[in-house]
PDB file of C-alpha atoms in Angstrom:
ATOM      1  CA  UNK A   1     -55.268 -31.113   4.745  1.00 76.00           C
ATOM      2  CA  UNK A   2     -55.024 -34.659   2.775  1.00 78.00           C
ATOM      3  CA  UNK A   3     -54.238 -36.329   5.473  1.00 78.00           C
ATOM      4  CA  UNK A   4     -57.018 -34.710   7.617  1.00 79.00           C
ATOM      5  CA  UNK A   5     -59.528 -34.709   5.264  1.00 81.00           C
ATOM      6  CA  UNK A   6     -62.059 -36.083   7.564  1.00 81.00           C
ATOM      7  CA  UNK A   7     -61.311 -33.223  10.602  1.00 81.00           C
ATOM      8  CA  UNK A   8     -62.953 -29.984  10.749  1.00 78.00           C
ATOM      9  CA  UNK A   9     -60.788 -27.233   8.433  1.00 77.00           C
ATOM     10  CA  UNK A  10     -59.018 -24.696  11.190  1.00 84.00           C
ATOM     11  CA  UNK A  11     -57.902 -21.845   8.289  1.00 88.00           C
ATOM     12  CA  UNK A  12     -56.163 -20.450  11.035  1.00 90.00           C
ATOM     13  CA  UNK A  13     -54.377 -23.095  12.641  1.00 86.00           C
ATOM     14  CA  UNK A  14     -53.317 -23.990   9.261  1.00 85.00           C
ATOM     15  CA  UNK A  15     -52.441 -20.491   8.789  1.00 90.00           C
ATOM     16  CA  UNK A  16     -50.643 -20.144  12.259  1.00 90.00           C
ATOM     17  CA  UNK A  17     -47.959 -23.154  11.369  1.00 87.00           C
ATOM     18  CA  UNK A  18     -46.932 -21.448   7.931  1.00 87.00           C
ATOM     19  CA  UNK A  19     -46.580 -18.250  10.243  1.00 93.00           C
ATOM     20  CA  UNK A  20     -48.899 -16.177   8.190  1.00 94.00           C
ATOM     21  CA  UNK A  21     -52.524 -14.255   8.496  1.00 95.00           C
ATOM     22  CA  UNK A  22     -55.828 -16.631   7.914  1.00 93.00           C
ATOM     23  CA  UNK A  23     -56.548 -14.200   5.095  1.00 95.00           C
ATOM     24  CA  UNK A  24     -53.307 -14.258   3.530  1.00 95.00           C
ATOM     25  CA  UNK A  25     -53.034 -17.954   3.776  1.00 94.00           C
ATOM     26  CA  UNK A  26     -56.562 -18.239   2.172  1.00 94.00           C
ATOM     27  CA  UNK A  27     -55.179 -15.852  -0.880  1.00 95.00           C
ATOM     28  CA  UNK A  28     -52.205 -17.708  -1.265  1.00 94.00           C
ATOM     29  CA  UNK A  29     -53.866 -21.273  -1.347  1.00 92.00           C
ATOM     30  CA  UNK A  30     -56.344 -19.987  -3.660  1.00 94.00           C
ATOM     31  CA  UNK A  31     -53.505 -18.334  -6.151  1.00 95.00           C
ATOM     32  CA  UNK A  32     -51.693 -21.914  -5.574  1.00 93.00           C
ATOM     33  CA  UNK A  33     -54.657 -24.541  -6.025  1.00 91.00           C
ATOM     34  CA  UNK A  34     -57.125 -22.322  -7.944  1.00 93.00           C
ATOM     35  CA  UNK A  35     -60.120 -22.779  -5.033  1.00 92.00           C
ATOM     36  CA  UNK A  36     -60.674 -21.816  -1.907  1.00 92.00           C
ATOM     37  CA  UNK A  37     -59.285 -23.772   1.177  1.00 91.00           C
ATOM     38  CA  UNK A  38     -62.564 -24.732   2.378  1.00 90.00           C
ATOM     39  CA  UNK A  39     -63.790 -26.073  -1.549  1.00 92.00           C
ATOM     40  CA  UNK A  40     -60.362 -27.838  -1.220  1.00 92.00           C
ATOM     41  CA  UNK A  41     -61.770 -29.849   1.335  1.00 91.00           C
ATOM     42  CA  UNK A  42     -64.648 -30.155   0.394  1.00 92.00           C
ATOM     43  CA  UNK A  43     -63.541 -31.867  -3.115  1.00 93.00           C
ATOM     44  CA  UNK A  44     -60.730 -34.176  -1.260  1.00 93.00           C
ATOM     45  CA  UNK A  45     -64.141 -34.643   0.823  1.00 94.00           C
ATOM     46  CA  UNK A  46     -66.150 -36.063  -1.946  1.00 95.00           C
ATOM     47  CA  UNK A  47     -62.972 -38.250  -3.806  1.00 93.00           C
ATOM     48  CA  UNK A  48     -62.706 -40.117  -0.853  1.00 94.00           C
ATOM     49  CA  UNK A  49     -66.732 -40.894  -0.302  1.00 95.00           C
ATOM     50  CA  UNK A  50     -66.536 -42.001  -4.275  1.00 94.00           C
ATOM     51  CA  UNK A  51     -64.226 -44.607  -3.373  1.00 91.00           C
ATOM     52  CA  UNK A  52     -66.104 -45.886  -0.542  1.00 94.00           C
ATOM     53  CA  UNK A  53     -69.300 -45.958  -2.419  1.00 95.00           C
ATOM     54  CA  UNK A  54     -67.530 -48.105  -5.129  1.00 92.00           C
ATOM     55  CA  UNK A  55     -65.592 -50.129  -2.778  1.00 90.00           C
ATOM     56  CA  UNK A  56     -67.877 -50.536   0.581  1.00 91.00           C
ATOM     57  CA  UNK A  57     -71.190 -51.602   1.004  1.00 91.00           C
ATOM     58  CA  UNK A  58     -71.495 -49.027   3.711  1.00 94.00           C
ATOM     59  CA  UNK A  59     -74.551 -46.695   3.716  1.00 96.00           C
ATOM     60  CA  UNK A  60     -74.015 -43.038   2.221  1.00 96.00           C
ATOM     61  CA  UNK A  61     -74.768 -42.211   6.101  1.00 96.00           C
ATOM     62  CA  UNK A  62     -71.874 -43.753   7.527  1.00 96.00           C
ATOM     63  CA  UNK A  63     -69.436 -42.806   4.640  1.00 96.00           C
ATOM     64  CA  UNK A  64     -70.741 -39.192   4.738  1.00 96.00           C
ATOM     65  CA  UNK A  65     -69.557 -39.164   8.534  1.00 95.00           C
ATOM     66  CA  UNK A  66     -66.290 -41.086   7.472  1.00 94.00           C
ATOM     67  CA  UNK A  67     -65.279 -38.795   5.478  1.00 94.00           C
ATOM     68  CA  UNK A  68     -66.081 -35.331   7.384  1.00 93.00           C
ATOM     69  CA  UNK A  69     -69.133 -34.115   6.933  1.00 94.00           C
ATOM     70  CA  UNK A  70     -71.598 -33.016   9.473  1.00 92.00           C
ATOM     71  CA  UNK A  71     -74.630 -32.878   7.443  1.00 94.00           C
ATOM     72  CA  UNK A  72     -75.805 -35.787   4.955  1.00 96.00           C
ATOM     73  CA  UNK A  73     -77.884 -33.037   3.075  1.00 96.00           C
ATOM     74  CA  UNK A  74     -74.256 -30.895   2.656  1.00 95.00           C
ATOM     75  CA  UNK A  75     -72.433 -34.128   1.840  1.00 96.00           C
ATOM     76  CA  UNK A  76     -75.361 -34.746  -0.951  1.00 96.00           C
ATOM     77  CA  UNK A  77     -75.502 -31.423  -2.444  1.00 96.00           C
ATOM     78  CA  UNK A  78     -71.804 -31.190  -2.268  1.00 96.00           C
ATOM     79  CA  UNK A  79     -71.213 -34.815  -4.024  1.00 96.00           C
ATOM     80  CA  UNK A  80     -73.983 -33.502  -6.869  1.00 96.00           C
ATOM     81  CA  UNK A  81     -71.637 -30.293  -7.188  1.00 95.00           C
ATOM     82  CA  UNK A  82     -68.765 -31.990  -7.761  1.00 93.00           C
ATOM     83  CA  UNK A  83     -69.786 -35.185  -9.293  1.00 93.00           C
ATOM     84  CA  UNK A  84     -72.812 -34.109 -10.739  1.00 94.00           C
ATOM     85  CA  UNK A  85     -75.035 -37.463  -9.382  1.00 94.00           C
ATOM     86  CA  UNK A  86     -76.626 -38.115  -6.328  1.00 96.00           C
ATOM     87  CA  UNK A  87     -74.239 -40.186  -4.172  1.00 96.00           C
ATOM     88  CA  UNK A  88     -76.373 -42.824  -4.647  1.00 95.00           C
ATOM     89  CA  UNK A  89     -76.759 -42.929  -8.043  1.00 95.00           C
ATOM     90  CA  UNK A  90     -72.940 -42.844  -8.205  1.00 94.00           C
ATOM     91  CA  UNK A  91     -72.540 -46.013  -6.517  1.00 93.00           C
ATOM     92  CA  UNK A  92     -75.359 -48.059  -8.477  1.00 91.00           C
ATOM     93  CA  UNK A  93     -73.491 -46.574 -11.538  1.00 87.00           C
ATOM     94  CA  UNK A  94     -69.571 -47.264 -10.102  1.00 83.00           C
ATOM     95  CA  UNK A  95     -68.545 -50.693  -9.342  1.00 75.00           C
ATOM     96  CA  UNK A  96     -65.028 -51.580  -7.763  1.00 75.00           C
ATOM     97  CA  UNK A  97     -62.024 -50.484 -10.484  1.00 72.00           C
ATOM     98  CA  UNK A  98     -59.833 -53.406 -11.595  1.00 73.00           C
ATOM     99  CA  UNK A  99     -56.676 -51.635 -12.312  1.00 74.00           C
ATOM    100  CA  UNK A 100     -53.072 -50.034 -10.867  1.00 76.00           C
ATOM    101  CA  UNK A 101     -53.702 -47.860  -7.898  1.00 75.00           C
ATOM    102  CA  UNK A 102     -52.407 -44.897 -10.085  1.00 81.00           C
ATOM    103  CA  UNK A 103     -54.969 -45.519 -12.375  1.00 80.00           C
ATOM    104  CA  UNK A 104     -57.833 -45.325 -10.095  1.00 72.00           C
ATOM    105  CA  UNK A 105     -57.159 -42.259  -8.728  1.00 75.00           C
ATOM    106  CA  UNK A 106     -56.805 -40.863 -11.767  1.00 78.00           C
ATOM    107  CA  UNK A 107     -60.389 -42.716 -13.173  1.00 74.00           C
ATOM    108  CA  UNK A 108     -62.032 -41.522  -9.440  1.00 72.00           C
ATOM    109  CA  UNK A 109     -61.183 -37.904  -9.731  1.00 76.00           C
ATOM    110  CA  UNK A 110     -63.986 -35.239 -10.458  1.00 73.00           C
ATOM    111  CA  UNK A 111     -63.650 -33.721 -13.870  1.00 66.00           C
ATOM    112  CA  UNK A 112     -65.552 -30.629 -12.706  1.00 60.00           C
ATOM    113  CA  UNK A 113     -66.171 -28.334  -9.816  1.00 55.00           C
ATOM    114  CA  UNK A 114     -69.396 -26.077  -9.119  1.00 50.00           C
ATOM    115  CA  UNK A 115     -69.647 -25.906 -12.938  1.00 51.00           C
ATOM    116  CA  UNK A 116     -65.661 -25.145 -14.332  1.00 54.00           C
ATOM    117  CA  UNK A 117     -63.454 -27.853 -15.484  1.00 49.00           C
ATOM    118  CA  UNK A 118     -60.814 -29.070 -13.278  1.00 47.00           C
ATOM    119  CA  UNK A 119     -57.513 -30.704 -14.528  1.00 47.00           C
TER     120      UNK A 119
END
């Protein structure tokens, strides 16, 4: 699923190569990760588009679509979710980072989720 964050989620092709039900699968990841398969996504979703919006001057249209979703109205209300500012008003408030790659992905990643803390 990280490395095809930007395809549509199959639960059940996912579920199919780890031999298991859809259901079961969507238990275990949840037990495992603490969210849902689909709010997985979603979140891997949203750190990507946050790094585009700091790094490229491409339009919130085009990184929406870059990064998966369908919908600019889900990719906004998603981003405000997570990040908890308009996608817009993230970038004018997020330049590029100037430090180790380990550091930015630590700085880029969302502190909460749909109102819990994440860690």
């Amino acid at each position: 699923m990280d490395r095809a964050y930007a395809e549509p989620l199959d639960v059940r092709a996912v579920a199919a190569v780890a031999h298991i039900s859809p259901a079961h699968f969507s238990r275990c990841f949840r037990a495992v990760f603490g969210e849902s398969p689909h709010r997985y996504l979603q979140r891997r979703r949203v750190e990507r588009s946050m790094f585009l919006l700091r790094e490229s001057g491409r339009t919130v249209t085009d990184i929406c679509f870059d990064v998966g979703f369908s919908s600019l109205g889900t990719f906004s209300r998603t981003f405000r979710e997570i990040v908890g500012q308009t996608p817009s008003a993230y970038r004018e408030g997020h330049g590029p980072i100037v430090a180790p790659h380990c550091v930015q992905l630590a700085a880029m990643r969302p502190r909460s989720s749909a109102g819990r803390r994440t860690q």
